[in-house]
Amino acid sequence: MSVSSLGLFFIVVFITCITPGAGVLYTLKNAINYGKANAFLSPTGNAIGVLFMSTLAASGLGTVIHESPVMFYGLQICGCMLLFWFGWKSWTAPAISLSSSIKSFNLKELKQERIHILTSAALLQVTNPMCIVFLLSLFPQFIDPKGSYVQQVSLMIAMFVITCWFVHIAYSYSAAAAADRWMTKNFSLWLNKISGFLFWLISVSILVKMF
């Protein structure tokens, strides 16, 4: 896997992680409810869930790559289409005040125990069907069939999990410290538009690279 491919993969992962979704809102909610002392728990739980789903997706892809190159390239095309769809969903998503959404976010009330916060965040990722679909579409875009599958996918999983953890840590401690100051509708609007555009740009660049 080339350095340019790794850089492009990191951009996709970073965009995915910073885009507001159930995981981000859940992280922010816990940060506000439990404060700075516990702000690291939800990001860690999210990272554990992403690690599990990434490993699950990668183990299934190994068989596809070795048994059917046609299916591999077909999956790449489907992945590009899915990236374009994610871009559309992000671009057309309504602007919301994240801090206001957190306060009215209807999830089962968390207990005070730290272990419950950690496991709940992990389960949120594991039970999210779009997570496995996204990972299945993402990995084939950057795997070189001539290289070591295990080494390449292990590196991508590590990058995904670490990026997810750092992004959620940033969200979490920002929410605990000063959520009402900057998590406004304008922030959500610009984040959605920029994320949508970048998803489209990356989808096109992958198609150009393939052909």
Short mmCIF file of C-alpha atoms in Angstrom, two decimals:
data_model
loop_
_atom_site.label_atom_id
_atom_site.label_comp_id
_atom_site.label_asym_id
_atom_site.label_seq_id
_atom_site.Cartn_x
_atom_site.Cartn_y
_atom_site.Cartn_z
CA MET A 1 0.00 0.00 0.00
CA SER A 2 1.45 3.34 -1.07
CA VAL A 3 1.81 6.43 1.08
CA SER A 4 -0.71 8.28 -1.11
CA SER A 5 -3.26 5.51 -0.60
CA LEU A 6 -2.73 5.65 3.16
CA GLY A 7 -3.18 9.41 3.10
CA LEU A 8 -6.42 9.11 1.15
CA PHE A 9 -7.63 6.39 3.49
CA PHE A 10 -6.92 8.62 6.49
CA ILE A 11 -8.94 11.46 4.92
CA VAL A 12 -11.94 9.14 4.41
CA VAL A 13 -11.67 7.85 7.97
CA PHE A 14 -11.31 11.34 9.44
CA ILE A 15 -14.36 12.62 7.54
CA THR A 16 -16.36 9.61 8.70
CA CYS A 17 -15.37 10.10 12.33
CA ILE A 18 -16.05 13.85 12.53
CA THR A 19 -19.45 13.66 10.80
CA PRO A 20 -22.16 13.96 13.51
CA GLY A 21 -24.10 10.76 14.00
CA ALA A 22 -25.48 8.54 16.75
CA GLY A 23 -21.99 7.77 18.06
CA VAL A 24 -20.98 11.43 18.27
CA LEU A 25 -24.23 12.48 19.93
CA TYR A 26 -23.93 9.62 22.40
CA THR A 27 -20.38 10.64 23.24
CA LEU A 28 -21.41 14.27 23.76
CA LYS A 29 -24.39 13.31 25.89
CA ASN A 30 -22.23 11.27 28.24
CA ALA A 31 -19.56 13.98 28.41
CA ILE A 32 -22.15 16.55 29.52
CA ASN A 33 -23.88 14.19 31.94
CA TYR A 34 -20.78 12.80 33.61
CA GLY A 35 -18.18 15.55 33.17
CA LYS A 36 -14.49 15.65 32.30
CA ALA A 37 -13.56 12.89 34.72
CA ASN A 38 -15.51 10.36 32.64
CA ALA A 39 -15.22 11.99 29.21
CA PHE A 40 -12.79 9.34 27.94
CA LEU A 41 -15.18 6.42 28.50
CA SER A 42 -17.56 6.82 25.57
CA PRO A 43 -14.76 7.45 23.02
CA THR A 44 -13.01 4.33 24.27
CA GLY A 45 -16.20 2.30 24.01
CA ASN A 46 -16.80 3.60 20.48
CA ALA A 47 -13.26 2.63 19.50
CA ILE A 48 -13.77 -0.90 20.86
CA GLY A 49 -16.96 -1.22 18.80
CA VAL A 50 -15.21 0.03 15.66
CA LEU A 51 -12.38 -2.44 16.24
CA PHE A 52 -14.83 -5.33 16.47
CA MET A 53 -16.76 -4.30 13.34
CA SER A 54 -13.57 -3.60 11.37
CA THR A 55 -12.18 -7.03 12.20
CA LEU A 56 -15.49 -8.64 11.24
CA ALA A 57 -15.54 -6.81 7.90
CA ALA A 58 -11.88 -7.61 7.17
CA SER A 59 -12.25 -11.31 7.89
CA GLY A 60 -15.07 -11.57 5.37
CA LEU A 61 -13.19 -9.64 2.72
CA GLY A 62 -10.24 -12.00 2.77
CA THR A 63 -12.28 -14.79 1.18
CA VAL A 64 -13.74 -12.47 -1.45
CA ILE A 65 -10.33 -11.19 -2.52
CA HIS A 66 -8.70 -14.61 -2.83
CA GLU A 67 -11.60 -16.42 -4.51
CA SER A 68 -13.06 -13.87 -6.89
CA PRO A 69 -11.16 -10.85 -8.29
CA VAL A 70 -14.32 -9.93 -10.23
CA MET A 71 -16.29 -9.66 -6.99
CA PHE A 72 -13.46 -7.62 -5.49
CA TYR A 73 -13.59 -4.98 -8.24
CA GLY A 74 -17.38 -5.10 -8.22
CA LEU A 75 -17.29 -4.33 -4.52
CA GLN A 76 -15.03 -1.39 -5.26
CA ILE A 77 -17.62 0.05 -7.65
CA CYS A 78 -20.38 -0.46 -5.08
CA GLY A 79 -18.16 1.20 -2.48
CA CYS A 80 -17.73 4.29 -4.63
CA MET A 81 -21.50 4.49 -5.09
CA LEU A 82 -22.02 4.17 -1.35
CA LEU A 83 -19.47 6.91 -0.65
CA PHE A 84 -21.38 9.14 -3.05
CA TRP A 85 -24.62 8.31 -1.18
CA PHE A 86 -23.00 9.16 2.16
CA GLY A 87 -21.97 12.48 0.62
CA TRP A 88 -25.55 13.17 -0.47
CA LYS A 89 -26.93 12.31 2.96
CA SER A 90 -24.40 14.58 4.63
CA TRP A 91 -24.96 17.45 2.17
CA THR A 92 -28.76 17.34 2.56
CA ALA A 93 -28.77 16.74 6.34
CA PRO A 94 -30.53 19.54 8.26
CA ALA A 95 -28.50 21.84 10.46
CA ILE A 96 -29.00 21.06 14.14
CA SER A 97 -27.74 22.48 17.38
CA LEU A 98 -25.69 19.60 18.73
CA SER A 99 -25.80 20.81 22.30
CA SER A 100 -29.61 21.09 22.18
CA SER A 101 -29.91 17.67 20.56
CA ILE A 102 -27.85 16.09 23.29
CA LYS A 103 -30.11 17.38 26.03
CA SER A 104 -33.17 15.81 24.34
CA PHE A 105 -31.45 12.66 23.08
CA ASN A 106 -33.73 9.77 24.03
CA LEU A 107 -31.48 6.84 24.96
CA LYS A 108 -31.88 4.50 27.90
CA GLU A 109 -30.70 6.25 31.01
CA LEU A 110 -27.11 5.32 31.80
CA LYS A 111 -26.15 4.07 35.23
CA GLN A 112 -23.36 5.75 37.12
CA GLU A 113 -20.94 2.86 36.80
CA ARG A 114 -18.10 3.52 34.35
CA ILE A 115 -18.23 0.01 32.93
CA HIS A 116 -21.81 0.57 31.78
CA ILE A 117 -20.88 3.75 29.91
CA LEU A 118 -18.00 1.95 28.22
CA THR A 119 -19.98 -1.11 27.14
CA SER A 120 -22.99 0.91 26.00
CA ALA A 121 -20.84 3.02 23.67
CA ALA A 122 -19.27 -0.13 22.22
CA LEU A 123 -22.67 -1.77 21.70
CA LEU A 124 -23.93 1.33 19.89
CA GLN A 125 -21.30 0.75 17.20
CA VAL A 126 -21.69 -3.03 17.10
CA THR A 127 -25.47 -2.81 16.60
CA ASN A 128 -25.22 -0.14 13.91
CA PRO A 129 -25.80 -1.93 10.55
CA MET A 130 -24.44 1.02 8.54
CA CYS A 131 -21.07 0.60 10.25
CA ILE A 132 -20.42 -2.84 8.74
CA VAL A 133 -21.80 -1.74 5.36
CA PHE A 134 -19.48 1.26 5.29
CA LEU A 135 -16.44 -0.79 6.29
CA LEU A 136 -17.17 -3.44 3.65
CA SER A 137 -17.29 -0.70 1.03
CA LEU A 138 -14.23 1.14 2.34
CA PHE A 139 -11.51 -1.48 2.72
CA PRO A 140 -11.44 -2.81 -0.87
CA GLN A 141 -10.81 0.70 -2.21
CA PHE A 142 -7.34 0.77 -0.68
CA ILE A 143 -6.16 -2.86 -0.67
CA ASP A 144 -3.48 -3.81 -3.16
CA PRO A 145 -4.28 -7.42 -4.28
CA LYS A 146 -0.55 -7.99 -4.88
CA GLY A 147 0.42 -7.10 -1.32
CA SER A 148 -0.09 -8.84 2.02
CA TYR A 149 -3.78 -8.70 2.86
CA VAL A 150 -3.24 -9.20 6.61
CA GLN A 151 -0.63 -6.44 6.89
CA GLN A 152 -2.65 -3.95 4.86
CA VAL A 153 -5.95 -4.52 6.62
CA SER A 154 -4.28 -4.54 10.06
CA LEU A 155 -2.76 -1.13 9.33
CA MET A 156 -6.10 0.26 8.12
CA ILE A 157 -7.96 -1.09 11.16
CA ALA A 158 -5.38 0.47 13.49
CA MET A 159 -5.67 3.83 11.69
CA PHE A 160 -9.47 3.68 11.82
CA VAL A 161 -9.68 2.81 15.52
CA ILE A 162 -7.06 5.37 16.62
CA THR A 163 -8.60 8.15 14.53
CA CYS A 164 -12.05 7.33 15.86
CA TRP A 165 -10.79 7.48 19.44
CA PHE A 166 -8.98 10.81 19.05
CA VAL A 167 -11.89 12.48 17.24
CA HIS A 168 -14.39 11.33 19.86
CA ILE A 169 -12.04 12.39 22.64
CA ALA A 170 -11.93 15.89 21.12
CA TYR A 171 -15.73 16.01 20.86
CA SER A 172 -16.16 14.62 24.36
CA TYR A 173 -13.86 17.00 26.23
CA SER A 174 -15.10 19.97 24.18
CA ALA A 175 -18.67 19.12 25.16
CA ALA A 176 -17.76 18.69 28.81
CA ALA A 177 -15.91 22.02 28.87
CA ALA A 178 -18.00 24.36 26.73
CA ALA A 179 -20.70 22.66 24.65
CA ASP A 180 -23.00 25.67 24.38
CA ARG A 181 -20.26 28.00 23.11
CA TRP A 182 -19.54 26.50 19.69
CA MET A 183 -21.71 23.44 18.95
CA THR A 184 -24.34 25.53 17.14
CA LYS A 185 -26.46 25.11 14.02
CA ASN A 186 -23.85 26.97 11.98
CA PHE A 187 -21.19 24.47 13.07
CA SER A 188 -23.44 21.56 12.10
CA LEU A 189 -24.34 23.16 8.74
CA TRP A 190 -20.76 23.77 7.65
CA LEU A 191 -19.60 20.37 8.88
CA ASN A 192 -22.36 18.61 6.89
CA LYS A 193 -21.63 20.56 3.68
CA ILE A 194 -17.86 20.10 3.86
CA SER A 195 -18.18 16.39 4.70
CA GLY A 196 -20.62 15.83 1.84
CA PHE A 197 -18.36 17.56 -0.68
CA LEU A 198 -15.30 15.62 0.45
CA PHE A 199 -17.15 12.29 0.27
CA TRP A 200 -18.07 13.09 -3.36
CA LEU A 201 -14.55 14.20 -4.20
CA ILE A 202 -13.03 11.02 -2.80
CA SER A 203 -15.57 8.84 -4.58
CA VAL A 204 -14.69 10.42 -7.93
CA SER A 205 -10.96 10.21 -7.26
CA ILE A 206 -11.23 6.47 -6.54
CA LEU A 207 -13.16 5.86 -9.76
CA VAL A 208 -10.54 7.80 -11.74
CA LYS A 209 -7.79 5.76 -10.10
CA MET A 210 -9.52 2.49 -11.01
CA PHE A 211 -9.91 3.33 -14.70
#
